[in-house]
XYZ file of C-alpha atoms in Angstrom:
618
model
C -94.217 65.526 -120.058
C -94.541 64.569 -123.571
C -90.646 66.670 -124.829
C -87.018 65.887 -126.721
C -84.360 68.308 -126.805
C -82.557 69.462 -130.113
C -79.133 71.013 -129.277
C -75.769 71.618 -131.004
C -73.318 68.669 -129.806
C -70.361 69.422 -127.912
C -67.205 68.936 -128.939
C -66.390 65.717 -126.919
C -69.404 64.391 -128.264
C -68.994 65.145 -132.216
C -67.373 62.057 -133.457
C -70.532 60.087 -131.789
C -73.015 62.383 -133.455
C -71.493 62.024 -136.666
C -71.978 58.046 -136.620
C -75.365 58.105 -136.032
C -77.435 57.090 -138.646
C -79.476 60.433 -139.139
C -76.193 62.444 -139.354
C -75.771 61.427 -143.704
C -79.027 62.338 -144.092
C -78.632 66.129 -142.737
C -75.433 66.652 -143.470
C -75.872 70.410 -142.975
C -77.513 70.580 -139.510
C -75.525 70.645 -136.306
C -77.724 69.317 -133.913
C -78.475 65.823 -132.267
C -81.669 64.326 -130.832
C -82.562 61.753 -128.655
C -83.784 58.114 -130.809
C -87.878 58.473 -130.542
C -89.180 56.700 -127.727
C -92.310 54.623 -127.085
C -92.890 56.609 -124.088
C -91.552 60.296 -123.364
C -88.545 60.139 -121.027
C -87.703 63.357 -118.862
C -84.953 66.218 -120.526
C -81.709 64.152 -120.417
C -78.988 65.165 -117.592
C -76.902 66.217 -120.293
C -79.868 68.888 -121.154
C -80.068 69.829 -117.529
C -76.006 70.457 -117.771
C -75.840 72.812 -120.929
C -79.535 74.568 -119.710
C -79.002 75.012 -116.394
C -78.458 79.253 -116.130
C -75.612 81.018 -114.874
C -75.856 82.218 -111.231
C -76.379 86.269 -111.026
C -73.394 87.720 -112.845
C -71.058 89.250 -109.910
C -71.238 85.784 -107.658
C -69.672 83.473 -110.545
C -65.811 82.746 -111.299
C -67.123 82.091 -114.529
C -66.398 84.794 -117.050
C -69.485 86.607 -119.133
C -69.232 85.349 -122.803
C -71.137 88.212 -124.832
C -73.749 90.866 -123.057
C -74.751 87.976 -120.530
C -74.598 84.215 -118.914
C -77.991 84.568 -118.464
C -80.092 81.739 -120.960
C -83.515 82.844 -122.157
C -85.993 80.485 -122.490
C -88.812 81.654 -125.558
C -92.185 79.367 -125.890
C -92.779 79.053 -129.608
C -90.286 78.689 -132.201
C -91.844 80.396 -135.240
C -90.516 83.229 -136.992
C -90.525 85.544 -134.577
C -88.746 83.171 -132.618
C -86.233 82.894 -134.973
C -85.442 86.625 -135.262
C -84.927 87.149 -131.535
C -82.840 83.805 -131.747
C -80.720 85.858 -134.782
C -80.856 89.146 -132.850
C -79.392 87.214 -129.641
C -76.819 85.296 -131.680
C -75.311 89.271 -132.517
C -75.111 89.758 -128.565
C -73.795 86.384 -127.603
C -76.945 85.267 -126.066
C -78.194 82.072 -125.570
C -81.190 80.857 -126.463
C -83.460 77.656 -125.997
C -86.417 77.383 -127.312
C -89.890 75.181 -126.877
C -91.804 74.568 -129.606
C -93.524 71.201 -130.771
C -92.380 71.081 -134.190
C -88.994 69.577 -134.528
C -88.100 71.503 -137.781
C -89.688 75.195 -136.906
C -88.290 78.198 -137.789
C -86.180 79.234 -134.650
C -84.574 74.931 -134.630
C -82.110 76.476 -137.388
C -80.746 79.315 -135.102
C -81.150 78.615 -131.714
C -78.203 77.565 -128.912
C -80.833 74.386 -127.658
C -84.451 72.909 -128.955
C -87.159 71.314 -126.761
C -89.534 69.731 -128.931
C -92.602 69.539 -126.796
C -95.730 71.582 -126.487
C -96.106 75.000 -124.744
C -99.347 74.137 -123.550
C -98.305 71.623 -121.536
C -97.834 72.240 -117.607
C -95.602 69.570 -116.880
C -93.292 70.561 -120.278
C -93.212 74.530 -119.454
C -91.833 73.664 -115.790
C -88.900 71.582 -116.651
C -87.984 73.669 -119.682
C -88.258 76.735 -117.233
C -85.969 75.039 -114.705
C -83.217 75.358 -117.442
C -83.680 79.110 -118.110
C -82.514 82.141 -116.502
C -85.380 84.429 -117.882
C -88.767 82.839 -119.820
C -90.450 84.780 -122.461
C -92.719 84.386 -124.915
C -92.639 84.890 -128.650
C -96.748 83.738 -128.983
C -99.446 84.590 -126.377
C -101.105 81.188 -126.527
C -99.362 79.347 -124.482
C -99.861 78.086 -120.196
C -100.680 81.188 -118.635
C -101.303 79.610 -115.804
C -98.479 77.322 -115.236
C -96.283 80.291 -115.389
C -98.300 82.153 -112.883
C -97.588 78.925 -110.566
C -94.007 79.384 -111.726
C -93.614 82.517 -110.830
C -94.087 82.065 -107.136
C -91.973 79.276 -107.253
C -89.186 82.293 -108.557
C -89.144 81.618 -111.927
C -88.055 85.108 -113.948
C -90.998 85.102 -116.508
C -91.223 88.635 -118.596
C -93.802 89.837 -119.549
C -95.489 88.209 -116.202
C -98.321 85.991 -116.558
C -101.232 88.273 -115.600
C -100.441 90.058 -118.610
C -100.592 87.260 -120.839
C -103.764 86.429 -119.190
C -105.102 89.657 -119.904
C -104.059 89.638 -123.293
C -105.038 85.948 -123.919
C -109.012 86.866 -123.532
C -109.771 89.809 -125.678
C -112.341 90.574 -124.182
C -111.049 90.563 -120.546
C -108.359 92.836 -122.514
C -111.178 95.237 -123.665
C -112.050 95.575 -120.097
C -108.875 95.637 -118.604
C -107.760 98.868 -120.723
C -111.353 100.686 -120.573
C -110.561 100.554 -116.374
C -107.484 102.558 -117.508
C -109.094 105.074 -119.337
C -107.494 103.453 -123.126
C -109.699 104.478 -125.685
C -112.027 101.698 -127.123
C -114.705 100.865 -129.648
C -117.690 100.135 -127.661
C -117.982 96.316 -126.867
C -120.147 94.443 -124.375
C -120.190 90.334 -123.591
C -122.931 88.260 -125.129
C -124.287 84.746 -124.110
C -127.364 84.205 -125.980
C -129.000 85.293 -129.048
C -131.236 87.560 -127.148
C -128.117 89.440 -125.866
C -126.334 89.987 -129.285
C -129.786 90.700 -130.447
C -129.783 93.814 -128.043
C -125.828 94.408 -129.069
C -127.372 94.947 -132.351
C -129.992 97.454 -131.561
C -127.585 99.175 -129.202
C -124.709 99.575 -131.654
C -125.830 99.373 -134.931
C -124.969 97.255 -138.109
C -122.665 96.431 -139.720
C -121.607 94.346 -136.333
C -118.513 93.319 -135.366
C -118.590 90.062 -133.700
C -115.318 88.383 -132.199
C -114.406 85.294 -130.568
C -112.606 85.993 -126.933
C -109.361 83.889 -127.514
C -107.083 81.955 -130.133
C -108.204 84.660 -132.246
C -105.714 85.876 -134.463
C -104.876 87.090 -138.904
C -108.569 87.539 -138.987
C -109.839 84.352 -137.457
C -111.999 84.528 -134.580
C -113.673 87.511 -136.278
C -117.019 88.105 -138.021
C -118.998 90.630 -139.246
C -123.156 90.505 -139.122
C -124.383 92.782 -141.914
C -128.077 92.628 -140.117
C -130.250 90.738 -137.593
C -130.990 87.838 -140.212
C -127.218 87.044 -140.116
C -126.513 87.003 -136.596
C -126.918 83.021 -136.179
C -124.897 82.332 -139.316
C -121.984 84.172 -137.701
C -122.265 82.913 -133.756
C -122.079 79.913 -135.515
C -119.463 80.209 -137.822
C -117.262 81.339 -134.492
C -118.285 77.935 -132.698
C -121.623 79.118 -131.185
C -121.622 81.193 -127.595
C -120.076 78.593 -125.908
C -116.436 78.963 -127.429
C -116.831 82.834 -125.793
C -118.153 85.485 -127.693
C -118.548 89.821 -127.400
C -119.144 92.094 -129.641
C -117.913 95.057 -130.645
C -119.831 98.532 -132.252
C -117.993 98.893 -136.055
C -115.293 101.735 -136.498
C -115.142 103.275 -139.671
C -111.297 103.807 -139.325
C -108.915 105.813 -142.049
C -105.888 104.379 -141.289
C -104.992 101.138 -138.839
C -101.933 102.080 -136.700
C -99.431 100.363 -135.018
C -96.904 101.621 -132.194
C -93.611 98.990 -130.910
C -93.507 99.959 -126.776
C -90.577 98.243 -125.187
C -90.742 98.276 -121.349
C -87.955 97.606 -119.034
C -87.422 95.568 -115.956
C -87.849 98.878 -113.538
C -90.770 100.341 -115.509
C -89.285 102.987 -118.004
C -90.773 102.696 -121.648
C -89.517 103.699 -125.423
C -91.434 104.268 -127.976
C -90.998 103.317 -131.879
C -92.422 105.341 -134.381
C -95.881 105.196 -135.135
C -96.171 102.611 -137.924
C -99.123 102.394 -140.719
C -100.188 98.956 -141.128
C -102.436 97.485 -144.305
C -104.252 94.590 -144.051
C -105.269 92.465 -146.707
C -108.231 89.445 -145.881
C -107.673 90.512 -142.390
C -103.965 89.939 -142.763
C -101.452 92.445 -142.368
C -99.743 92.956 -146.133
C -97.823 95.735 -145.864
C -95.959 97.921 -142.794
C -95.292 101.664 -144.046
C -92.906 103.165 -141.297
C -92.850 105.984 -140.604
C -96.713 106.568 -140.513
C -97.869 109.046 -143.375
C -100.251 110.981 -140.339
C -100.059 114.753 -138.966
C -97.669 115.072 -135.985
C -100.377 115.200 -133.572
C -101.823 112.213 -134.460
C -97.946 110.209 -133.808
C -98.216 111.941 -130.738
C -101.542 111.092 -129.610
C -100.909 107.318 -131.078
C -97.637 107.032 -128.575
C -99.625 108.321 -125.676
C -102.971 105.990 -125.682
C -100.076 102.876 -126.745
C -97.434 103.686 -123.818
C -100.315 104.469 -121.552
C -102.162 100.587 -122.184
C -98.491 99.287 -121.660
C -97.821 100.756 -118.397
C -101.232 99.424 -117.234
C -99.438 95.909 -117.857
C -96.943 93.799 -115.798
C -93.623 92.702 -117.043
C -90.876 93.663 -119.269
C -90.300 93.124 -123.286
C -91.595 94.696 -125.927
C -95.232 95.092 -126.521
C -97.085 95.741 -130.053
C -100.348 98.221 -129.656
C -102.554 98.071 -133.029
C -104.791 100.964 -133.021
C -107.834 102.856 -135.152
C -107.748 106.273 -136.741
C -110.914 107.329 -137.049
C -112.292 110.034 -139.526
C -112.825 112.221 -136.368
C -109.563 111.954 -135.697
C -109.768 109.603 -132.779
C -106.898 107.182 -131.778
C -108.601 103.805 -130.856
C -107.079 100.841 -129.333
C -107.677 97.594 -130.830
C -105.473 95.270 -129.584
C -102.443 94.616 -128.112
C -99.574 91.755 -128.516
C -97.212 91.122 -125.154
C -93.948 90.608 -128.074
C -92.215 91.802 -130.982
C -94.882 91.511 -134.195
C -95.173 91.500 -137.348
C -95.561 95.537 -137.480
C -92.275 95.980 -136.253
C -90.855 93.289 -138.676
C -89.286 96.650 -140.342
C -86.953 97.790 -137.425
C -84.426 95.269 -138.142
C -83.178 97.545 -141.211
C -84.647 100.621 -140.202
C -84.411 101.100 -136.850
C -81.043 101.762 -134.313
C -82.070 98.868 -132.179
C -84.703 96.212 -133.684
C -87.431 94.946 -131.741
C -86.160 92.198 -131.158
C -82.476 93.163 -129.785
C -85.010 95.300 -127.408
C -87.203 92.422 -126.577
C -83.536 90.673 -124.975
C -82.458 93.836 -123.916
C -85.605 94.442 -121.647
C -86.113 90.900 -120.294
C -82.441 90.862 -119.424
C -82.339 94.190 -117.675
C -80.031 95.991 -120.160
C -80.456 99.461 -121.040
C -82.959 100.144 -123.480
C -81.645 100.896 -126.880
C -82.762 103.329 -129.182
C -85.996 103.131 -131.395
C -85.479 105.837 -133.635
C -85.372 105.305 -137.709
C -81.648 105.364 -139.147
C -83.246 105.571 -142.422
C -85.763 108.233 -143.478
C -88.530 105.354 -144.967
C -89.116 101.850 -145.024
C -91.768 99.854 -146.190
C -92.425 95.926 -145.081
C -93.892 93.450 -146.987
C -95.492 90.175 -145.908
C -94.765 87.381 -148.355
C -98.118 85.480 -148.171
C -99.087 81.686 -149.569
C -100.727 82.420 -152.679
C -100.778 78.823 -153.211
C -100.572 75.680 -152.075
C -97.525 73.018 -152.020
C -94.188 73.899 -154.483
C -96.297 76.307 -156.685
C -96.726 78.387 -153.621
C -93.141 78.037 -153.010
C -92.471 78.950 -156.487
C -94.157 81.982 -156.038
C -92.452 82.913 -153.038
C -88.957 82.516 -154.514
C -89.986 84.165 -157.542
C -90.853 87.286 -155.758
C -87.500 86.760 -153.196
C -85.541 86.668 -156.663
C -87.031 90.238 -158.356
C -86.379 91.732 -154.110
C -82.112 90.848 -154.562
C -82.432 92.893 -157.456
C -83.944 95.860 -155.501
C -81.769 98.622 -153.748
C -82.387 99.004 -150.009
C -84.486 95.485 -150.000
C -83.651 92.681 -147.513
C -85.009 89.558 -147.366
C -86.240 87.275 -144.221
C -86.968 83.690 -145.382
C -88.672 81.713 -142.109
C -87.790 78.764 -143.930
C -91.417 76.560 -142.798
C -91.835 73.444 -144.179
C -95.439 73.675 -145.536
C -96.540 76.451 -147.400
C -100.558 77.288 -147.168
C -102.309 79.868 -148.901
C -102.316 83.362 -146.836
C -99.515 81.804 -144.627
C -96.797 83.808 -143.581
C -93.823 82.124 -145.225
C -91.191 85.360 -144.706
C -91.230 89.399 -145.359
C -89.096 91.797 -146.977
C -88.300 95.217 -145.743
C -87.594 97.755 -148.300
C -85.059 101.403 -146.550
C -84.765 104.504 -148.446
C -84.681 108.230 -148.679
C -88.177 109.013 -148.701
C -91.757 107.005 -148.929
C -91.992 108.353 -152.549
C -88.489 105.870 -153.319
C -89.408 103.204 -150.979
C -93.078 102.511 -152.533
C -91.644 103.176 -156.194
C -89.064 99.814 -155.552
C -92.269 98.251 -154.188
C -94.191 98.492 -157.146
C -91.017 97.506 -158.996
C -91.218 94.736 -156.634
C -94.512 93.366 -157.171
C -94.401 94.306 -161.310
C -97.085 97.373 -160.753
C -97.505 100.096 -162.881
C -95.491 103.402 -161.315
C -97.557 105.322 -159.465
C -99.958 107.692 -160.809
C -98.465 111.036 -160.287
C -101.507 112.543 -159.333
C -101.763 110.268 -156.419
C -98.159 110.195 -155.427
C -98.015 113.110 -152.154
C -95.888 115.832 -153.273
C -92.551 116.718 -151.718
C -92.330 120.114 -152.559
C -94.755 123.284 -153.414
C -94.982 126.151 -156.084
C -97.116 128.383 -155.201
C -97.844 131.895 -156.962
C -100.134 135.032 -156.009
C -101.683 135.003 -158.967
C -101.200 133.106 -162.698
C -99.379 135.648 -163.898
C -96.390 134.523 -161.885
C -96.293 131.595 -164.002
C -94.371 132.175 -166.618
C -91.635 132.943 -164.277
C -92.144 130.377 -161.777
C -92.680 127.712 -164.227
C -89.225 127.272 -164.595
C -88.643 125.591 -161.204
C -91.573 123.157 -161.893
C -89.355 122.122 -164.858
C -86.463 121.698 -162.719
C -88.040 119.673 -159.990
C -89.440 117.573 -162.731
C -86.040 116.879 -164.680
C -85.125 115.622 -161.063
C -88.302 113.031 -160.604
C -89.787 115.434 -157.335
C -93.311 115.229 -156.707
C -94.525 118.578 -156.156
C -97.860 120.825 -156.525
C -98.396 123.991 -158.030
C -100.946 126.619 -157.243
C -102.248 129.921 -156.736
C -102.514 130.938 -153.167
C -103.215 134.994 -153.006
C -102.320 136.720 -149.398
C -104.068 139.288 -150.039
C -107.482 137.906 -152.038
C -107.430 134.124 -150.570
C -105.638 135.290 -147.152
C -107.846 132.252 -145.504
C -106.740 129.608 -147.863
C -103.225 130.958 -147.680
C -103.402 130.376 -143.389
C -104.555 126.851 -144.041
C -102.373 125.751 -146.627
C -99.290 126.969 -144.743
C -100.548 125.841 -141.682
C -101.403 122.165 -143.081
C -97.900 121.793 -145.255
C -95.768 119.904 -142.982
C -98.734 117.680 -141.950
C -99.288 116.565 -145.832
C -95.737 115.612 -145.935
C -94.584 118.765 -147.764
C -90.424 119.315 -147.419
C -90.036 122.553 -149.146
C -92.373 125.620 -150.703
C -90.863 127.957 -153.107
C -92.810 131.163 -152.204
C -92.126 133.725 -150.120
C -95.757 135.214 -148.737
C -95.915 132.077 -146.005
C -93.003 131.687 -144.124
C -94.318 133.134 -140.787
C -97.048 130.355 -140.754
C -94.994 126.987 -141.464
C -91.999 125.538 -140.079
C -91.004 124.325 -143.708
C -88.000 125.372 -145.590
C -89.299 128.458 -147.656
C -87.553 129.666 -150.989
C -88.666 133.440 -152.137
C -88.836 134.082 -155.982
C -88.750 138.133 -156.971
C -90.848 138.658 -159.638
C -90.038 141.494 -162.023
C -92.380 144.382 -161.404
C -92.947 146.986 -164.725
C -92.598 150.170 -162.050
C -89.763 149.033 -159.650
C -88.175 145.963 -161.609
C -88.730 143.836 -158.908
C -86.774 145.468 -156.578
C -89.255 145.786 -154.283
C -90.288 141.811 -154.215
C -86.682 141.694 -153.465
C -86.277 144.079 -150.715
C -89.989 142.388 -149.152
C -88.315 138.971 -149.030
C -84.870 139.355 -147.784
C -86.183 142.077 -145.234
C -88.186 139.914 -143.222
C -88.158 140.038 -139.859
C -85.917 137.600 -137.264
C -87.227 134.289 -136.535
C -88.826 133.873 -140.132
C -85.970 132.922 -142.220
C -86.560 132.730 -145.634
C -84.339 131.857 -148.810
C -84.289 134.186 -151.760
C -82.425 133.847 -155.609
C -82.138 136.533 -157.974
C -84.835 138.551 -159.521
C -87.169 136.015 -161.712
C -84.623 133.341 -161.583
C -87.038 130.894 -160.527
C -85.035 127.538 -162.170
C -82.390 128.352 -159.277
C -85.230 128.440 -156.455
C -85.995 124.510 -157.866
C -82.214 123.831 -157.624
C -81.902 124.991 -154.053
C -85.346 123.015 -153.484
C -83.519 119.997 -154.898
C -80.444 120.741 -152.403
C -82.419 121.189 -149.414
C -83.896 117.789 -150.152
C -80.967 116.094 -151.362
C -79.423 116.580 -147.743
C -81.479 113.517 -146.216
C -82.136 111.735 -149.539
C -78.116 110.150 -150.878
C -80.251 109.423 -154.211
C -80.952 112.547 -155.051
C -78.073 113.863 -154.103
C -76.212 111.536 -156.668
C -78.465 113.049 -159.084
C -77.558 117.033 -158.053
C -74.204 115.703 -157.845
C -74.130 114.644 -161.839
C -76.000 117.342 -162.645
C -73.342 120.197 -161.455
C -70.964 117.560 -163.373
C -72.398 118.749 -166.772
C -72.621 122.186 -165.696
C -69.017 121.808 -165.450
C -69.003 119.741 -168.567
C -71.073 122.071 -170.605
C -68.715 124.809 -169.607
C -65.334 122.752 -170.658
C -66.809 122.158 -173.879
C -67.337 125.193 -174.815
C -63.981 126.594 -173.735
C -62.809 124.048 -175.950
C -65.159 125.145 -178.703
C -64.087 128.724 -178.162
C -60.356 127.509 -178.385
C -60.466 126.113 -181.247
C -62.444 128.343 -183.335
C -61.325 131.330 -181.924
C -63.376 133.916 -180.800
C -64.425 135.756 -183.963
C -66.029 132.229 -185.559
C -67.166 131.341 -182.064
C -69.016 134.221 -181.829
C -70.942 134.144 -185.204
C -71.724 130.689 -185.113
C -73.134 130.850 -180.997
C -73.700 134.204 -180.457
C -74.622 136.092 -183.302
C -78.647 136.295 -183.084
C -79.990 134.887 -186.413
């Protein structure tokens, strides 16, 4: 067992630590090692000692410090084995953690550090010895030394036949088609002959993928046409390193949903999650997913339905493919928190990772639901190599302090590589429209094109002659930075393009239509404008809005006063959005202003100068 343990000293033992001769040199890191030795000794007794769990809480005179006695052991240390060590720190949990790199990302925050490979039998047994519960925080680790563990009753969650599953993607592929999951087509191939036939079967382009250690776009090829099928077998390490294939999905969108799975079996769902790769690399996490309510719920069936085909407990990422036919397809799946759930940390009531410990450890599940209305993740990538890379990186941390609603996860690794993941930031606010504006502030884009920005709110008229009228609460709803649409939908000449567009407004993100013909086909807030009429005065657009029937509510303002319908717009909105309700906030401010000002005025002029200077007509 080739191992060392890192762990914070105890208190009889800090005057010792302090003397030897690596303590100067890290004078801010609390932890002592063993001297390297020739030949790798077993885990000190002292190891075993601080280790060693608790037994079952109820049958110790030793009080609970925290939510638990219980340590959890976590192979890998990288950064997502840092934020469960941070998430765990909150609940009083301790953590030890094996990783073989003495200064990885989780060595800074964890309660004990075994430096020693997670691949290695012998290494994964004693470290499991110490641990009340053994998780993962990467899939590539002895699957089958904790399958011999478990019988021997070691508590490993998720259990290793789902890590085994996951491990070979293709063994994944057919472990979920069994369950009825919703795939691209794939099949195994051995031989050039076999791919050959893949090729004729499903088509080009051709998407070719290695069976394990495949991962951030490695492991993955795609063959144009027959003449490039060699080029890519080989560029994946010929057949031999385990090869299928899989028939190309021309996906809109790439999905994401977090399932966390408890020890008896219940599951929560997280939002459905947009993610956005870049080089095969996912760049940015856009939470919650800009997609029609059906598809969110069709996305949280097909993931919570692959998870419950799995063993174990934890949380479980499901990556998925919306198709142009609107299709939910599962790609793949990760048995721990990932990088598309980065985002719940801020966002969410309980972060995937405080629901990672929570399910291992048999604690009620917390809940996944946004606190915040948006957020929006970003990966900060290597763009270059050595300390310009890291220049880069800080550069881009120091522009995200100065951003409202941005917080910033450093994973603090030692080497920085181009397309590396060196840390994220996650980005809250009111809306998407806010949360994508600070991320172009972020990266120093141009705003966003209004044209392409989806609107929040909808004018629409009967006919252009409305205008006029209506044109005032465009000019309101721009004076308060809204994205909206205006257009001419006719009940009575377009009555099919009315039923659509009502029908598809809450899907396309709308909040809010001022109009009053389409309230019986959309759940969304409606606001009716009267429009002055030359034979009734518009009495009798007044009398056909606020006489609608119960159970279609709709809002009305006076006769042609269509800059109040935009106000009332902005208030609806401003109720989940504390931005723009600062904003309505200053605005009735000078009303009020306005309106003191010219008391004043009127006071000191008195009203007979008052009146021919500011309302005589000239």
């Amino acid at each position: 067992m080739h191992a060392r343990l890192l762990s914070a000293p105890s208190h009889t033992s800090s005057s010792a630590a302090a003397s030897l001769p690596f303590a100067a040199a890290h004078p801010c890191r609390a932890s002592w090692r063993h001297p390297r030795p020739t030949s790798p000794p077993p885990l000190s007794l002292r190891a075993r000692a601080s280790m060693h769990p608790s037994p079952p809480e109820g049958h110790s005179d030793q009080p609970v410090h925290g939510v638990t006695n219980t340590v959890v052991g976590v192979l890998g240390g990288g950064q997502l084995g840092k934020m469960l060590c941070q998430a765990a720190s909150q609940m009083g949990v301790r953590m030890a953690i094996l990783d073989p790199l003495e200064d990885c990302p989780a060595s800074s925050v964890c309660h004990e550090h075994v430096v020693g490979s997670f691949n290695d039998g012998a290494t994964v047994s004693e470290f499991a010895k110490r641990c009340g519960v053994l998780t993962v925080e990467i899939e590539h680790v002895d699957a089958v030394t904790l399958e011999k563990l478990e019988k021997q009753g070691i508590d490993c969650e998720p259990k290793a036949s789902t890590i085994m599953i996951i491990q070979d993607k293709y063994r994944q592929k057919t472990h979920f088609s069994k369950f009825g999951i919703p795939l691209p087509d794939f099949v195994e191939v051995d031989t050039l002959s076999s791919i050959e036939k893949a090729g004729e079967m499903f088509g080009y382009p051709l998407m070719v993928k290695s069976k394990r250690l495949a991962y951030d776009g490695r492991g993955n090829a795609v063959a144009h046409d027959k003449k490039e099928l060699s080029s890519v077998v080989a560029s994946l390490g010929s057949f031999e390193h385990g090869l299928y294939v899989e028939r190309w999905t021309s996906f809109v969108k790439e999905l994401s949903v977090i399932v966390a799975r408890s020890r008896d079996g219940s599951t929560v769902c997280y939002p459905v999650v947009e993610t956005i790769h870049k080089d095969n690399i996912c760049h940015v996490v856009e939470a919650p997913a800009e997609v029609p309510d059906k598809i969110k719920k069709l996305a949280t069936n097909v993931a919570e339905k692959a998870i419950k085909s799995l063993e174990g407990a934890g949380v479980f990422a499901v990556e998925l493919f919306l198709t142009q036919d609107n299709q939910v397809l599962l790609n793949e799946v990760a048995p721990r928190p990932h990088n598309s759930g980065h985002h719940t940390i801020e966002s969410c009531y309980t972060s995937q990772y405080e629901q990672h410990l929570r399910a291992i450890l048999g604690l009620p599940l917390g809940d996944p639901s946004m606190k915040a209305p948006a957020s929006i993740m970003y990966n900060i990538l290597g763009e270059d190599e050595g300390e310009a890379g890291f220049t880069q990186a800080h550069q881009l941390i120091e522009r995200a302090l100065d951003i409202s609603g941005a917080s910033v996860h450093w994973y603090a690794k030692p080497e920085i590589r181009k397309q590396r993941k060196m840390g994220h930031i996650t980005i809250v606010g009111p809306s998407k429209y806010s949360v994508k504006a600070r991320l172009d502030k972020l990266l120093q884009r141009d705003a966003y094109d209004p044209k392409k920005v989806k609107p929040r709110a909808a004018i629409i008229m009967g006919s252009d002659s409305d205008l006029p009228v209506m044109k005032d609460a465009a000019v309101v709803l721009k004076k308060f930075n809204i994205p909206f649409e205006l257009t001419i939908v006719s009940a009575h000449r377009t009555p099919e393009r009315m039923y659509h567009y009502a029908l598809s407004a809450k899907e396309r993100g709308l909040e809010v239509i001022i109009a009053g013909m389409v309230a019986s086909l959309t759940s969304v807030p409606v606001i009716g404008v009267p429009i002055m009429t030359s034979s009734l005065h518009g009495t009798d657009s007044l009398l056909s809005i606020v006489q609608m029937p119960k159970g279609i509510p709709v809002a009305t303002v006076a006769i042609g006063n269509a800059e109040n319908a935009g106000l009332l717009a902005v208030r609806m909105l401003a109720s989940r959005d504390p931005e723009l309700g600062d904003k309505a906030t200053e605005y009735q401010h000078d009303l009020r202003d306005m309106v003191l000002e010219k008391a004043k005025r009127l006071e000191e002029l008195g009203w007979e100068e008052y009146t021919k200077l500011y309302l005589q007509k000239h």
